[in-house]
């Protein structure tokens, strides 16, 4: 059975970003564990998605939003979504926000009901690789974690795990320690995927 991975990288450093490198580490682990892995990769720094604007809405209305349709299809098909999410000015990179704006579409990935919005997606494991220059986890400055969690839950994607690499810009070997710790967390997470039979 095929395991479909959607990898979203959003570091402005491209493949050299810590989040992108952790994503590659996760992919290597997943490929070692599953026979048939198909990866769709979006490097949003190399190939940015335009801001969601009035013309995008017009395109959706006219059935001409080819890029957004493709992004949504990639998300719907994924068994595992790996999101590289560096913290830039307390939030996600603007290129990642643009991707989010395009994949959140009423009638496709969520719908409005009398009692509020309901997510239309499910069955995708979301792994967020949260990289930060400083340390924010559990502090008021970490507005990024609840934002990301809310966003994916809104679409119905509630099976979400965060792996943090924090203090990357701090001195005293903290960067190396953070990366090693994140890699260990990723290894555990990927082994747990197959133990729990979460992914085909
Ligand atoms: C434009 C920009 C804004 C940043 N803002 C923050 C921030 O608000 N908080 C923080 O802890 N680190 C901040 N950093 C540091 C990054 O989070 C850190 O460099 C991390 O490694 C980024 O992940 P990446 O290597 O995958 O891009 C910022 C870096 C850049 C380039």
mmCIF file of C-alpha atoms and ligand atoms in Angstrom:
data_model
loop_
_atom_site.group_PDB
_atom_site.id
_atom_site.type_symbol
_atom_site.label_atom_id
_atom_site.label_comp_id
_atom_site.label_asym_id
_atom_site.label_seq_id
_atom_site.Cartn_x
_atom_site.Cartn_y
_atom_site.Cartn_z
ATOM 1 C CA UNK A 1 0.000 0.000 0.000
ATOM 2 C CA UNK A 2 1.254 3.450 -0.856
ATOM 3 C CA UNK A 3 2.042 5.946 1.902
ATOM 4 C CA UNK A 4 1.573 9.464 0.613
ATOM 5 C CA UNK A 5 3.586 12.251 2.175
ATOM 6 C CA UNK A 6 3.041 15.926 1.600
ATOM 7 C CA UNK A 7 6.066 17.956 2.676
ATOM 8 C CA UNK A 8 5.618 21.706 3.028
ATOM 9 C CA UNK A 9 8.852 23.631 3.558
ATOM 10 C CA UNK A 10 8.595 27.328 4.340
ATOM 11 C CA UNK A 11 12.045 28.353 5.560
ATOM 12 C CA UNK A 12 13.457 31.318 3.682
ATOM 13 C CA UNK A 13 16.737 29.370 3.724
ATOM 14 C CA UNK A 14 15.172 26.642 1.558
ATOM 15 C CA UNK A 15 16.764 23.239 2.068
ATOM 16 C CA UNK A 16 19.370 24.752 4.407
ATOM 17 C CA UNK A 17 16.692 25.752 6.930
ATOM 18 C CA UNK A 18 16.611 23.682 10.108
ATOM 19 C CA UNK A 19 12.914 22.946 9.600
ATOM 20 C CA UNK A 20 13.586 21.674 6.067
ATOM 21 C CA UNK A 21 16.472 19.539 7.316
ATOM 22 C CA UNK A 22 14.269 18.056 10.038
ATOM 23 C CA UNK A 23 11.619 17.382 7.387
ATOM 24 C CA UNK A 24 14.220 15.492 5.332
ATOM 25 C CA UNK A 25 15.207 13.557 8.454
ATOM 26 C CA UNK A 26 11.564 12.592 9.014
ATOM 27 C CA UNK A 27 11.233 11.531 5.373
ATOM 28 C CA UNK A 28 14.306 9.316 5.589
ATOM 29 C CA UNK A 29 12.838 7.617 8.665
ATOM 30 C CA UNK A 30 9.453 7.162 7.001
ATOM 31 C CA UNK A 31 11.025 5.758 3.818
ATOM 32 C CA UNK A 32 13.005 3.267 5.902
ATOM 33 C CA UNK A 33 9.786 2.058 7.480
ATOM 34 C CA UNK A 34 7.367 1.845 4.563
ATOM 35 C CA UNK A 35 7.884 0.061 1.244
ATOM 36 C CA UNK A 36 6.039 2.344 -1.071
ATOM 37 C CA UNK A 37 6.352 6.027 -0.186
ATOM 38 C CA UNK A 38 5.288 8.782 -2.553
ATOM 39 C CA UNK A 39 6.395 12.295 -1.639
ATOM 40 C CA UNK A 40 4.961 15.540 -2.894
ATOM 41 C CA UNK A 41 7.207 18.385 -1.833
ATOM 42 C CA UNK A 42 6.449 22.086 -1.856
ATOM 43 C CA UNK A 43 9.368 24.380 -1.145
ATOM 44 C CA UNK A 44 7.444 27.604 -0.636
ATOM 45 C CA UNK A 45 10.606 29.728 -0.533
ATOM 46 C CA UNK A 46 11.808 28.478 -3.921
ATOM 47 C CA UNK A 47 8.337 28.392 -5.411
ATOM 48 C CA UNK A 48 6.161 30.852 -3.472
ATOM 49 C CA UNK A 49 2.419 30.793 -3.607
ATOM 50 C CA UNK A 50 0.893 34.197 -4.338
ATOM 51 C CA UNK A 51 -1.026 36.024 -1.656
ATOM 52 C CA UNK A 52 -4.663 35.081 -1.496
ATOM 53 C CA UNK A 53 -6.446 38.137 -2.861
ATOM 54 C CA UNK A 54 -9.649 39.249 -4.563
ATOM 55 C CA UNK A 55 -8.535 37.765 -7.879
ATOM 56 C CA UNK A 56 -8.122 34.369 -6.170
ATOM 57 C CA UNK A 57 -11.710 34.560 -4.949
ATOM 58 C CA UNK A 58 -12.870 35.487 -8.443
ATOM 59 C CA UNK A 59 -10.911 32.515 -9.851
ATOM 60 C CA UNK A 60 -12.505 30.155 -7.315
ATOM 61 C CA UNK A 61 -15.964 31.448 -8.169
ATOM 62 C CA UNK A 62 -15.288 30.931 -11.862
ATOM 63 C CA UNK A 63 -13.727 27.486 -11.334
ATOM 64 C CA UNK A 64 -10.316 28.736 -12.509
ATOM 65 C CA UNK A 65 -8.300 28.454 -9.287
ATOM 66 C CA UNK A 66 -6.003 25.763 -10.667
ATOM 67 C CA UNK A 67 -3.168 26.298 -8.165
ATOM 68 C CA UNK A 68 -5.429 26.284 -5.109
ATOM 69 C CA UNK A 69 -7.251 23.223 -6.485
ATOM 70 C CA UNK A 70 -3.923 21.427 -6.823
ATOM 71 C CA UNK A 71 -2.814 22.421 -3.296
ATOM 72 C CA UNK A 72 -6.100 21.150 -1.865
ATOM 73 C CA UNK A 73 -5.853 17.876 -3.817
ATOM 74 C CA UNK A 74 -2.313 17.349 -2.503
ATOM 75 C CA UNK A 75 -3.550 17.849 1.053
ATOM 76 C CA UNK A 76 -6.600 15.602 0.647
ATOM 77 C CA UNK A 77 -4.460 12.771 -0.732
ATOM 78 C CA UNK A 78 -1.761 12.926 1.961
ATOM 79 C CA UNK A 79 -1.513 10.224 4.640
ATOM 80 C CA UNK A 80 1.125 12.272 6.416
ATOM 81 C CA UNK A 81 1.590 16.019 6.164
ATOM 82 C CA UNK A 82 4.990 17.283 7.261
ATOM 83 C CA UNK A 83 5.056 21.032 7.811
ATOM 84 C CA UNK A 84 8.304 22.910 8.300
ATOM 85 C CA UNK A 85 7.213 25.837 10.444
ATOM 86 C CA UNK A 86 9.964 28.244 11.446
ATOM 87 C CA UNK A 87 8.926 31.035 13.787
ATOM 88 C CA UNK A 88 9.292 34.349 11.999
ATOM 89 C CA UNK A 89 8.206 37.314 14.094
ATOM 90 C CA UNK A 90 6.131 35.085 16.360
ATOM 91 C CA UNK A 91 4.132 33.542 13.570
ATOM 92 C CA UNK A 92 4.499 31.256 10.590
ATOM 93 C CA UNK A 93 6.416 32.499 7.530
ATOM 94 C CA UNK A 94 4.167 34.508 5.228
ATOM 95 C CA UNK A 95 4.654 31.926 2.476
ATOM 96 C CA UNK A 96 3.199 29.247 4.764
ATOM 97 C CA UNK A 97 0.303 31.537 5.659
ATOM 98 C CA UNK A 98 -0.352 31.969 1.919
ATOM 99 C CA UNK A 99 -0.508 28.159 1.527
ATOM 100 C CA UNK A 100 -2.950 27.979 4.438
ATOM 101 C CA UNK A 101 -5.127 30.678 2.899
ATOM 102 C CA UNK A 102 -5.342 28.702 -0.340
ATOM 103 C CA UNK A 103 -6.174 25.307 1.182
ATOM 104 C CA UNK A 104 -8.878 26.563 3.571
ATOM 105 C CA UNK A 105 -11.869 26.636 1.246
ATOM 106 C CA UNK A 106 -15.536 26.443 2.223
ATOM 107 C CA UNK A 107 -17.157 23.470 0.540
ATOM 108 C CA UNK A 108 -13.829 21.707 -0.063
ATOM 109 C CA UNK A 109 -11.872 21.503 3.188
ATOM 110 C CA UNK A 110 -14.482 22.865 5.626
ATOM 111 C CA UNK A 111 -18.149 23.776 5.533
ATOM 112 C CA UNK A 112 -20.426 26.117 7.405
ATOM 113 C CA UNK A 113 -23.311 24.599 9.342
ATOM 114 C CA UNK A 114 -26.028 26.022 11.595
ATOM 115 C CA UNK A 115 -23.836 25.343 14.598
ATOM 116 C CA UNK A 116 -20.569 26.592 13.154
ATOM 117 C CA UNK A 117 -17.854 25.471 10.758
ATOM 118 C CA UNK A 118 -17.005 21.770 10.372
ATOM 119 C CA UNK A 119 -13.770 20.413 8.920
ATOM 120 C CA UNK A 120 -14.118 18.132 5.903
ATOM 121 C CA UNK A 121 -10.689 16.514 6.064
ATOM 122 C CA UNK A 122 -9.558 13.620 8.256
ATOM 123 C CA UNK A 123 -7.194 10.648 8.266
ATOM 124 C CA UNK A 124 -4.072 12.729 7.696
ATOM 125 C CA UNK A 125 -1.385 12.703 10.340
ATOM 126 C CA UNK A 126 0.107 16.175 10.678
ATOM 127 C CA UNK A 127 3.670 16.588 11.879
ATOM 128 C CA UNK A 128 4.769 20.157 12.516
ATOM 129 C CA UNK A 129 8.484 20.876 12.758
ATOM 130 C CA UNK A 130 8.570 24.077 14.780
ATOM 131 C CA UNK A 131 11.965 25.781 14.665
ATOM 132 C CA UNK A 132 12.746 28.871 16.692
ATOM 133 C CA UNK A 133 15.750 31.064 17.300
ATOM 134 C CA UNK A 134 14.625 31.642 20.888
ATOM 135 C CA UNK A 135 12.656 29.662 23.439
ATOM 136 C CA UNK A 136 8.885 30.097 23.509
ATOM 137 C CA UNK A 137 7.255 26.755 24.284
ATOM 138 C CA UNK A 138 4.715 27.099 27.111
ATOM 139 C CA UNK A 139 5.156 30.857 27.222
ATOM 140 C CA UNK A 140 2.778 33.658 26.159
ATOM 141 C CA UNK A 141 5.089 34.415 23.234
ATOM 142 C CA UNK A 142 4.207 31.067 21.637
ATOM 143 C CA UNK A 143 1.190 32.243 19.708
ATOM 144 C CA UNK A 144 2.316 30.087 16.796
ATOM 145 C CA UNK A 145 1.458 26.669 18.284
ATOM 146 C CA UNK A 146 -2.230 27.430 19.026
ATOM 147 C CA UNK A 147 -2.587 29.130 15.659
ATOM 148 C CA UNK A 148 -1.305 26.099 13.741
ATOM 149 C CA UNK A 149 -3.317 23.687 15.900
ATOM 150 C CA UNK A 150 -6.490 25.706 15.403
ATOM 151 C CA UNK A 151 -5.969 25.979 11.700
ATOM 152 C CA UNK A 152 -5.602 22.254 11.047
ATOM 153 C CA UNK A 153 -8.376 21.343 13.515
ATOM 154 C CA UNK A 154 -10.641 23.742 11.649
ATOM 155 C CA UNK A 155 -10.101 21.598 8.536
ATOM 156 C CA UNK A 156 -10.757 18.411 10.537
ATOM 157 C CA UNK A 157 -7.096 17.501 10.934
ATOM 158 C CA UNK A 158 -6.901 16.887 14.654
ATOM 159 C CA UNK A 159 -4.174 14.223 14.625
ATOM 160 C CA UNK A 160 -1.317 16.683 14.950
ATOM 161 C CA UNK A 161 2.104 16.366 16.564
ATOM 162 C CA UNK A 162 4.597 19.152 17.160
ATOM 163 C CA UNK A 163 8.344 18.616 17.237
ATOM 164 C CA UNK A 164 10.232 21.634 18.536
ATOM 165 C CA UNK A 165 13.780 22.760 17.910
ATOM 166 C CA UNK A 166 14.135 25.855 20.043
ATOM 167 C CA UNK A 167 17.025 28.084 21.020
ATOM 168 C CA UNK A 168 18.605 27.647 17.581
ATOM 169 C CA UNK A 169 20.170 31.104 17.675
ATOM 170 C CA UNK A 170 21.382 30.861 21.260
ATOM 171 C CA UNK A 171 25.029 30.260 22.055
ATOM 172 C CA UNK A 172 26.659 27.509 24.090
ATOM 173 C CA UNK A 173 25.845 24.540 21.866
ATOM 174 C CA UNK A 174 22.101 24.968 22.298
ATOM 175 C CA UNK A 175 21.505 24.797 18.553
ATOM 176 C CA UNK A 176 23.144 21.381 18.207
ATOM 177 C CA UNK A 177 21.376 20.078 21.310
ATOM 178 C CA UNK A 178 18.009 21.280 20.035
ATOM 179 C CA UNK A 179 18.494 19.595 16.663
ATOM 180 C CA UNK A 180 19.600 16.300 18.246
ATOM 181 C CA UNK A 181 16.592 16.381 20.571
ATOM 182 C CA UNK A 182 14.225 17.125 17.687
ATOM 183 C CA UNK A 183 15.669 14.257 15.629
ATOM 184 C CA UNK A 184 15.119 11.865 18.548
ATOM 185 C CA UNK A 185 11.522 13.063 18.874
ATOM 186 C CA UNK A 186 10.978 12.546 15.132
ATOM 187 C CA UNK A 187 12.394 9.002 15.302
ATOM 188 C CA UNK A 188 10.005 8.149 18.160
ATOM 189 C CA UNK A 189 7.099 9.672 16.361
ATOM 190 C CA UNK A 190 7.745 7.811 13.109
ATOM 191 C CA UNK A 191 8.167 4.448 14.920
ATOM 192 C CA UNK A 192 4.906 5.104 16.749
ATOM 193 C CA UNK A 193 3.172 5.636 13.398
ATOM 194 C CA UNK A 194 3.640 2.031 12.377
ATOM 195 C CA UNK A 195 3.198 0.543 15.860
ATOM 196 C CA UNK A 196 -0.200 2.153 16.096
ATOM 197 C CA UNK A 197 -0.921 1.233 12.465
ATOM 198 C CA UNK A 198 -1.772 4.858 11.893
ATOM 199 C CA UNK A 199 -0.452 4.950 8.393
ATOM 200 C CA UNK A 200 -1.061 2.361 5.703
HETATM 201 C C1 LIG B 1 12.605 37.036 9.511
HETATM 202 C C2 LIG B 1 12.923 36.226 10.734
HETATM 203 C C3 LIG B 1 12.146 36.400 11.880
HETATM 204 C C4 LIG B 1 12.416 35.636 13.012
HETATM 205 N N1 LIG B 1 11.608 35.794 14.114
HETATM 206 C C5 LIG B 1 11.817 35.023 15.202
HETATM 207 C C6 LIG B 1 10.958 35.112 16.337
HETATM 208 O O1 LIG B 1 9.987 35.867 16.383
HETATM 209 N N2 LIG B 1 11.227 34.339 17.411
HETATM 210 C C7 LIG B 1 12.285 33.470 17.425
HETATM 211 O O2 LIG B 1 12.481 32.762 18.420
HETATM 212 N N3 LIG B 1 13.096 33.333 16.356
HETATM 213 C C8 LIG B 1 12.890 34.090 15.264
HETATM 214 N N4 LIG B 1 13.702 33.953 14.160
HETATM 215 C C9 LIG B 1 14.751 32.917 14.162
HETATM 216 C C10 LIG B 1 14.263 31.632 13.470
HETATM 217 O O3 LIG B 1 13.116 31.128 14.120
HETATM 218 C C11 LIG B 1 15.371 30.594 13.481
HETATM 219 O O4 LIG B 1 16.412 31.105 12.684
HETATM 220 C C12 LIG B 1 14.959 29.230 12.967
HETATM 221 O O5 LIG B 1 16.101 28.461 12.737
HETATM 222 C C13 LIG B 1 14.217 29.319 11.687
HETATM 223 O O6 LIG B 1 14.007 28.029 11.157
HETATM 224 P P1 LIG B 1 14.599 27.677 9.717
HETATM 225 O O7 LIG B 1 16.071 27.470 9.902
HETATM 226 O O8 LIG B 1 13.866 26.427 9.359
HETATM 227 O O9 LIG B 1 14.286 28.807 8.802
HETATM 228 C C14 LIG B 1 13.477 34.696 13.017
HETATM 229 C C15 LIG B 1 14.257 34.550 11.859
HETATM 230 C C16 LIG B 1 13.991 35.287 10.734
HETATM 231 C C17 LIG B 1 14.827 35.074 9.511
#
